Amino acid sequence: MTNINQRLQSVKDKISEAETKFGRESGSVSLLAVSKTHPAETIIEAFSSGQRSFGENYLQHAVPKIQELRDYDIEWHFIGPLQSNKTRPVAENFTWVHSVDREKIAQRLSDQKPVEKAPINICIQVNVSDEDNKSGVDFESVEELAQAITNLQGVHLRGLMAIPEITDDIELQRANFRKLREKFEELNGKGFELDTLSMGMSDDLESAVAEGSTMVRVGTAIFGARRAK
Ligand SMILES: *Cc1c(COP(=O)(O)O)cnc(C)c1O
């Protein structure tokens, strides 16, 4: 087994152990492999080990890799900050966008989606830790944004995403994830049909699974330290 194969397997084991430990249904948490800064060969290695969903957040690095790997059956997720003048290559190359935090971005993705392509899956990024200069919409504005996105034809609102503050404090990790899950449940209680809670990374995935994550986004634990940009 290659190194990546082993690391991928150990991340999957960690996810299933957490599912069991926290009473989650087996297989209810999917794994998004965050391949940002890693070359196409590395992605092929993970692909050969069965991984199909990959996350990228630097557009200028992602697009050439996606084009190079176009013959592979990969589902590409955009997870990075997105400026409104950069939406077109995202709409053309990705099937998911996790980092939508304003209507204008969703509107442009919807308008720019190629006609032959299925609606782009969208998660609203929520600012759960209330830190300055972090992207994400505030809790108070999530519902209004969700409503606006639901009205767009070219995108499909799937759920919520967050990148909470980094902390070793397990209780704090869980409290932040819990807030996102409660908002998710509140929206579903109001008739939204969300099925995706994108939360948890290499260092806090257990807490995220404990609090209801349906998709963890893991980079370092699979691919090792990020390469210089
Ligand atoms: C880089 C990144 C990840 C992966 O983080 P790791 O700590 O390497 O697992 C997850 N989500 C987002 C939005 C990221 O930018």
Tab-separated table of C-alpha atoms and ligand atoms in Angstrom, residues 34 36 57 79 161 163 201-202 217-220 226, ligand 1:
chain	number	residue	atom	x	y	z
A	34	VAL	CA	-8.821	18.356	0.167
A	36	LYS	CA	-5.192	21.972	-2.579
A	57	ASN	CA	-9.580	26.327	-2.967
A	79	ILE	CA	-14.186	25.246	-0.863
A	161	MET	CA	-20.570	24.809	5.850
A	163	ILE	CA	-14.628	26.634	9.355
A	201	MET	CA	-11.217	18.940	9.079
A	202	SER	CA	-8.095	16.877	9.936
A	217	ARG	CA	-13.140	18.024	4.484
A	218	VAL	CA	-9.739	16.476	5.131
A	219	GLY	CA	-6.417	17.591	3.662
A	220	THR	CA	-3.346	17.206	5.854
A	226	ARG	CA	0.610	21.409	2.262
B	1	LIG	C1	-7.551	23.386	3.721
B	1	LIG	C2	-8.964	23.233	4.048
B	1	LIG	C3	-9.451	22.056	4.637
B	1	LIG	C4	-8.560	20.902	5.036
B	1	LIG	O1	-7.842	21.221	6.180
B	1	LIG	P1	-6.859	20.164	6.872
B	1	LIG	O2	-6.615	20.733	8.206
B	1	LIG	O3	-5.641	20.104	6.015
B	1	LIG	O4	-7.564	18.860	6.909
B	1	LIG	C5	-10.811	21.962	4.873
B	1	LIG	N1	-11.652	22.966	4.549
B	1	LIG	C6	-11.234	24.104	3.992
B	1	LIG	C7	-12.212	25.169	3.666
B	1	LIG	C8	-9.875	24.283	3.738
B	1	LIG	O5	-9.468	25.437	3.191
